[in-house]
Coordinates of C-alpha atoms in Angstrom, one line a residue:
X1 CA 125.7 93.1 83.5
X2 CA 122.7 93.9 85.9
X3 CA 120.7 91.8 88.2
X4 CA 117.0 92.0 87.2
X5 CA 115.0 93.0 90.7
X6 CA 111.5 91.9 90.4
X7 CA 108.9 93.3 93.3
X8 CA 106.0 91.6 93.2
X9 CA 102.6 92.1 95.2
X10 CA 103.2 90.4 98.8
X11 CA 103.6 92.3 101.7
X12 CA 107.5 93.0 102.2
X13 CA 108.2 96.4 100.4
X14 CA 111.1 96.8 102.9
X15 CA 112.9 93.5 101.6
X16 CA 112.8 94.9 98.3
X17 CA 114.3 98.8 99.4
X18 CA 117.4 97.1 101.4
X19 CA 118.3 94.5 98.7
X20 CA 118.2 97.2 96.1
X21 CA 119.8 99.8 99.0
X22 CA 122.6 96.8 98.9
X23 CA 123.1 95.8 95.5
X24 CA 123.8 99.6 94.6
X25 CA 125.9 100.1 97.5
X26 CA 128.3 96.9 96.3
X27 CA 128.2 98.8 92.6
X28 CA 125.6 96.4 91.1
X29 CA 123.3 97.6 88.0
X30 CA 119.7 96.4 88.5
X31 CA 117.0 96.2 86.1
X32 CA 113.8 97.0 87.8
X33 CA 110.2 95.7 87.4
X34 CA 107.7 96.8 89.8
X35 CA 104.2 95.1 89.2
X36 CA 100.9 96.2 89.1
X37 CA 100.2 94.5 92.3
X38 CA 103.1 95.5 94.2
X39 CA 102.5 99.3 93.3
X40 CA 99.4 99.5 95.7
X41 CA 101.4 97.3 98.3
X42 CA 103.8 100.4 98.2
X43 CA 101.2 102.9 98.6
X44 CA 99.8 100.9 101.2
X45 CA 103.0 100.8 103.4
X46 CA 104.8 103.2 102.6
X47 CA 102.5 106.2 100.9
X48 CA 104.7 106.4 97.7
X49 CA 102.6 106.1 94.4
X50 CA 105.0 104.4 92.1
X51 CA 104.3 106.4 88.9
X52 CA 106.2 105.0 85.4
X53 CA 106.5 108.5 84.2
X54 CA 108.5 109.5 87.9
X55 CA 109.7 106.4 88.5
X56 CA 113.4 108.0 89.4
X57 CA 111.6 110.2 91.9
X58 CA 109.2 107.5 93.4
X59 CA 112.3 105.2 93.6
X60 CA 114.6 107.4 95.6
X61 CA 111.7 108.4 97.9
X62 CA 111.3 105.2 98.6
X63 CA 114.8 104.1 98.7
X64 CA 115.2 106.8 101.2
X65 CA 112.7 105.4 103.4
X66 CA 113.5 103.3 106.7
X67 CA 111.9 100.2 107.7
X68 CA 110.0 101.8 110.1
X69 CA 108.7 104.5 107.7
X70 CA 111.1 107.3 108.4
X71 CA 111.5 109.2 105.4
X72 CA 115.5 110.4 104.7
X73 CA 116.7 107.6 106.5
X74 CA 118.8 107.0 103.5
X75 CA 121.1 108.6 101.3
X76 CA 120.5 106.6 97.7
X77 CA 121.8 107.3 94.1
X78 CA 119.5 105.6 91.4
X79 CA 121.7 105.7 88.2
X80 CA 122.5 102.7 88.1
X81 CA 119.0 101.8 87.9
X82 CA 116.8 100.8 84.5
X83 CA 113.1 100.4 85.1
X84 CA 111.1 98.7 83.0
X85 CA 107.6 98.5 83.1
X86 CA 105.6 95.1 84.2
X87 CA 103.5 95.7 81.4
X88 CA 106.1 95.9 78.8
X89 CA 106.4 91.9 77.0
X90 CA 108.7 93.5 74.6
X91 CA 111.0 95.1 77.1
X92 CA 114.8 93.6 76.9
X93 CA 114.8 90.9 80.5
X94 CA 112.0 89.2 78.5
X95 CA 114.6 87.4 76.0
X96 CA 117.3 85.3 76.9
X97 CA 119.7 86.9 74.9
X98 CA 119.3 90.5 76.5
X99 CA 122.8 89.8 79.6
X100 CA 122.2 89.8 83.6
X101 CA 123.3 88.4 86.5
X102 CA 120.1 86.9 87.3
X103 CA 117.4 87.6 88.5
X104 CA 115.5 88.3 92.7
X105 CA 112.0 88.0 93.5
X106 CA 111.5 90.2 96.9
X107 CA 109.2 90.1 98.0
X108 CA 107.7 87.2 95.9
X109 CA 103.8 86.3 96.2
X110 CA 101.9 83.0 96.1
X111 CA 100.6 84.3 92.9
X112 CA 103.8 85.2 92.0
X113 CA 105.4 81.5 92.6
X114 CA 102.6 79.8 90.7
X115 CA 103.1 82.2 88.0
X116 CA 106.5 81.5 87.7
X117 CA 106.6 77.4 88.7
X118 CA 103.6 77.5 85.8
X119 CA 105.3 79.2 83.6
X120 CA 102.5 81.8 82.8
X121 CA 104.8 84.8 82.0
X122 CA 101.5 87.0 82.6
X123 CA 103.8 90.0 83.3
X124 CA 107.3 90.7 82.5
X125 CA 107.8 89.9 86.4
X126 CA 106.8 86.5 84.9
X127 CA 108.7 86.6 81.8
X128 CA 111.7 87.6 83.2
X129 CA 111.6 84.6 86.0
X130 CA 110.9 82.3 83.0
X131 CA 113.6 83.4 81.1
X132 CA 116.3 83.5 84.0
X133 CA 115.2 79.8 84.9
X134 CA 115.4 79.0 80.8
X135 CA 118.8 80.0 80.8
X136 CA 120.1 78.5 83.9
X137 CA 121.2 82.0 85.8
X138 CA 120.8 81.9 89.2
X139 CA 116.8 82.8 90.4
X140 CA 116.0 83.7 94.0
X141 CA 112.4 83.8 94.9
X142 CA 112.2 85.7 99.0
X143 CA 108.6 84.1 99.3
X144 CA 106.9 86.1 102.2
X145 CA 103.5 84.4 103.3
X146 CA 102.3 82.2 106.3
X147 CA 100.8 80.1 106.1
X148 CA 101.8 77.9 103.5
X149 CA 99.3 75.8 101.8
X150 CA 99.9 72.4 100.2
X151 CA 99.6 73.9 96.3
X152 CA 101.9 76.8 97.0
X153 CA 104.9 74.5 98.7
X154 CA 104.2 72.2 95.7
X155 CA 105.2 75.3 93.4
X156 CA 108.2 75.8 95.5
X157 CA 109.2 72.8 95.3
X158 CA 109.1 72.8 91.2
X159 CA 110.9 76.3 91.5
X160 CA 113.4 74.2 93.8
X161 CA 113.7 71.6 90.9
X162 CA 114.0 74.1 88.5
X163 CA 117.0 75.5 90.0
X164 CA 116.4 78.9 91.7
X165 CA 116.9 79.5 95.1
X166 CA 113.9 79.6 97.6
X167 CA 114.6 82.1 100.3
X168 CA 111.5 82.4 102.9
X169 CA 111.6 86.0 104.5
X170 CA 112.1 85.0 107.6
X171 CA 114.4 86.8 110.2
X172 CA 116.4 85.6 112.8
X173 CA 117.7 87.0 116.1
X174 CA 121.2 85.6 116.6
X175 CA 122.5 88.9 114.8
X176 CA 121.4 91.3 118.0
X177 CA 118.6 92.6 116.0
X178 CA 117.7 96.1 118.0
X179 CA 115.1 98.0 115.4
X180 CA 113.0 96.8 112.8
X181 CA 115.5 97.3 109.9
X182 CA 117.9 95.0 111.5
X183 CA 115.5 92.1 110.8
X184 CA 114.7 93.6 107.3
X185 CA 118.5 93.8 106.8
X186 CA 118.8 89.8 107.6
X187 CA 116.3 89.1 105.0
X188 CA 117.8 91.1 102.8
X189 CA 121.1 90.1 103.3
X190 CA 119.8 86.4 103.0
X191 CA 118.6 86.8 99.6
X192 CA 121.9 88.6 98.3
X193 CA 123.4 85.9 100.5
X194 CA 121.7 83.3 97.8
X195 CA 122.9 85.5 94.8
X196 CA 126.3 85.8 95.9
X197 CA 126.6 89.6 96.4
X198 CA 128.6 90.5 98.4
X199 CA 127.5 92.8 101.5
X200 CA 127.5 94.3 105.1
X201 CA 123.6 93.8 106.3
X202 CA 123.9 91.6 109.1
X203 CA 126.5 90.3 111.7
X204 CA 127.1 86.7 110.5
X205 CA 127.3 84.0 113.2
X206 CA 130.7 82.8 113.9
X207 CA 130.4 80.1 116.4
X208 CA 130.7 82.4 119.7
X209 CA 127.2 81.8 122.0
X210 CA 125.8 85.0 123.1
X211 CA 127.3 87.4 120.7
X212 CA 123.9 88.6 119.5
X213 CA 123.4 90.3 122.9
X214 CA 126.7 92.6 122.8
X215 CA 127.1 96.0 121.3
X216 CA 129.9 95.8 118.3

């Protein structure tokens, strides 16, 4: 069964590449929806237009992509990858009966939390978070925005009620972070941390003081 990868409009495309970058590596299936939103994030930080009709192409290009913009930073195979598009109500992640995992928002939006806490299912983004939560699988929503206002911790909070799994992208420094994808990579790892995938992003902390400055 796939886990359903939903990238929503916030500023994080990053997050997104190295949790799908991870869940392949581990020999996870994902089911993909990119949303409308999120496509001119993409373009925005990366360059990549994220085209339906070439979304193998896109994906690898941007797959391949480090966190600090290099392209071919990455070697990624894609075939284990089903894109659906956000526009598609009828597509299979928007019933309960179609089998995943679960389901990650990353990065997830305001927008995207209220749509999700209200259950507006506007998009199949939406749907699919809706369904997920409906059916009790396990939701993890990476918000990434500062700051937070009252309404939006409120829908976290109902998302936290609800049962997913609210992972802010924040990154931490105790792993010896030395380049921008090490902090993307702790994110990242965070969220598949939350979904119980298993994976090699981050140097977990084991007790030891100062073992964040040495070179393993």
């Amino acid at each position: 069964m796939p886990w359903i990868v939903g990238v929503s409009g916030a500023s994080g495309t990053p997050y997104a590449a190295a949790v799908l970058r991870a869940l392949l590596e581990a020999g996870e299936s994902v089911d993909l929806v990119v949303s409308r939103a999120s496509r001119l994030t993409l373009l925005d930080e990366t360059g990549i237009s994220f085209r339906d009709a070439h979304w193998q192409d896109d994906l690898r290009a941007w797959l391949s992509r480090g966190a600090d913009g290099k392209p071919g930073t990455f070697d990624v195979d894609v075939d284990a990858v089903r894109h659906w598009s956000a526009g598609d109500l009828a597509a299979g992640p928007s019933s309960g009966s179609y089998p995943v995992k679960g389901m990650l928002i990353v990065p997830a939006s305001t927008a995207c939390v209220a749509g999700v806490a209200l259950g507006l299912s506007k998009d199949l983004l939406q749907r699919a978070a809706s369904v997920t939560l409906k059916e009790g699988r396990k939701l993890v929503v990476a918000v990434r925005e500062t700051p937070l206002n009252g309404q939006t911790l409120r829908h976290l909070v109902t998302l936290d009620d609800a049962g997913a799994v609210v992972v802010p992208a924040s990154p931490a420094f105790y792993a010896g972070a030395t380049h921008i994808q090490d902090l993307v990579d702790f994110v990242a790892g965070r969220v598949l941390d939350a979904a119980g995938v298993e994976h090699r992003l981050y140097r977990r902390w084991n007790g030891e003081l100062g073992g964040g400055t040495r070179t393993t």
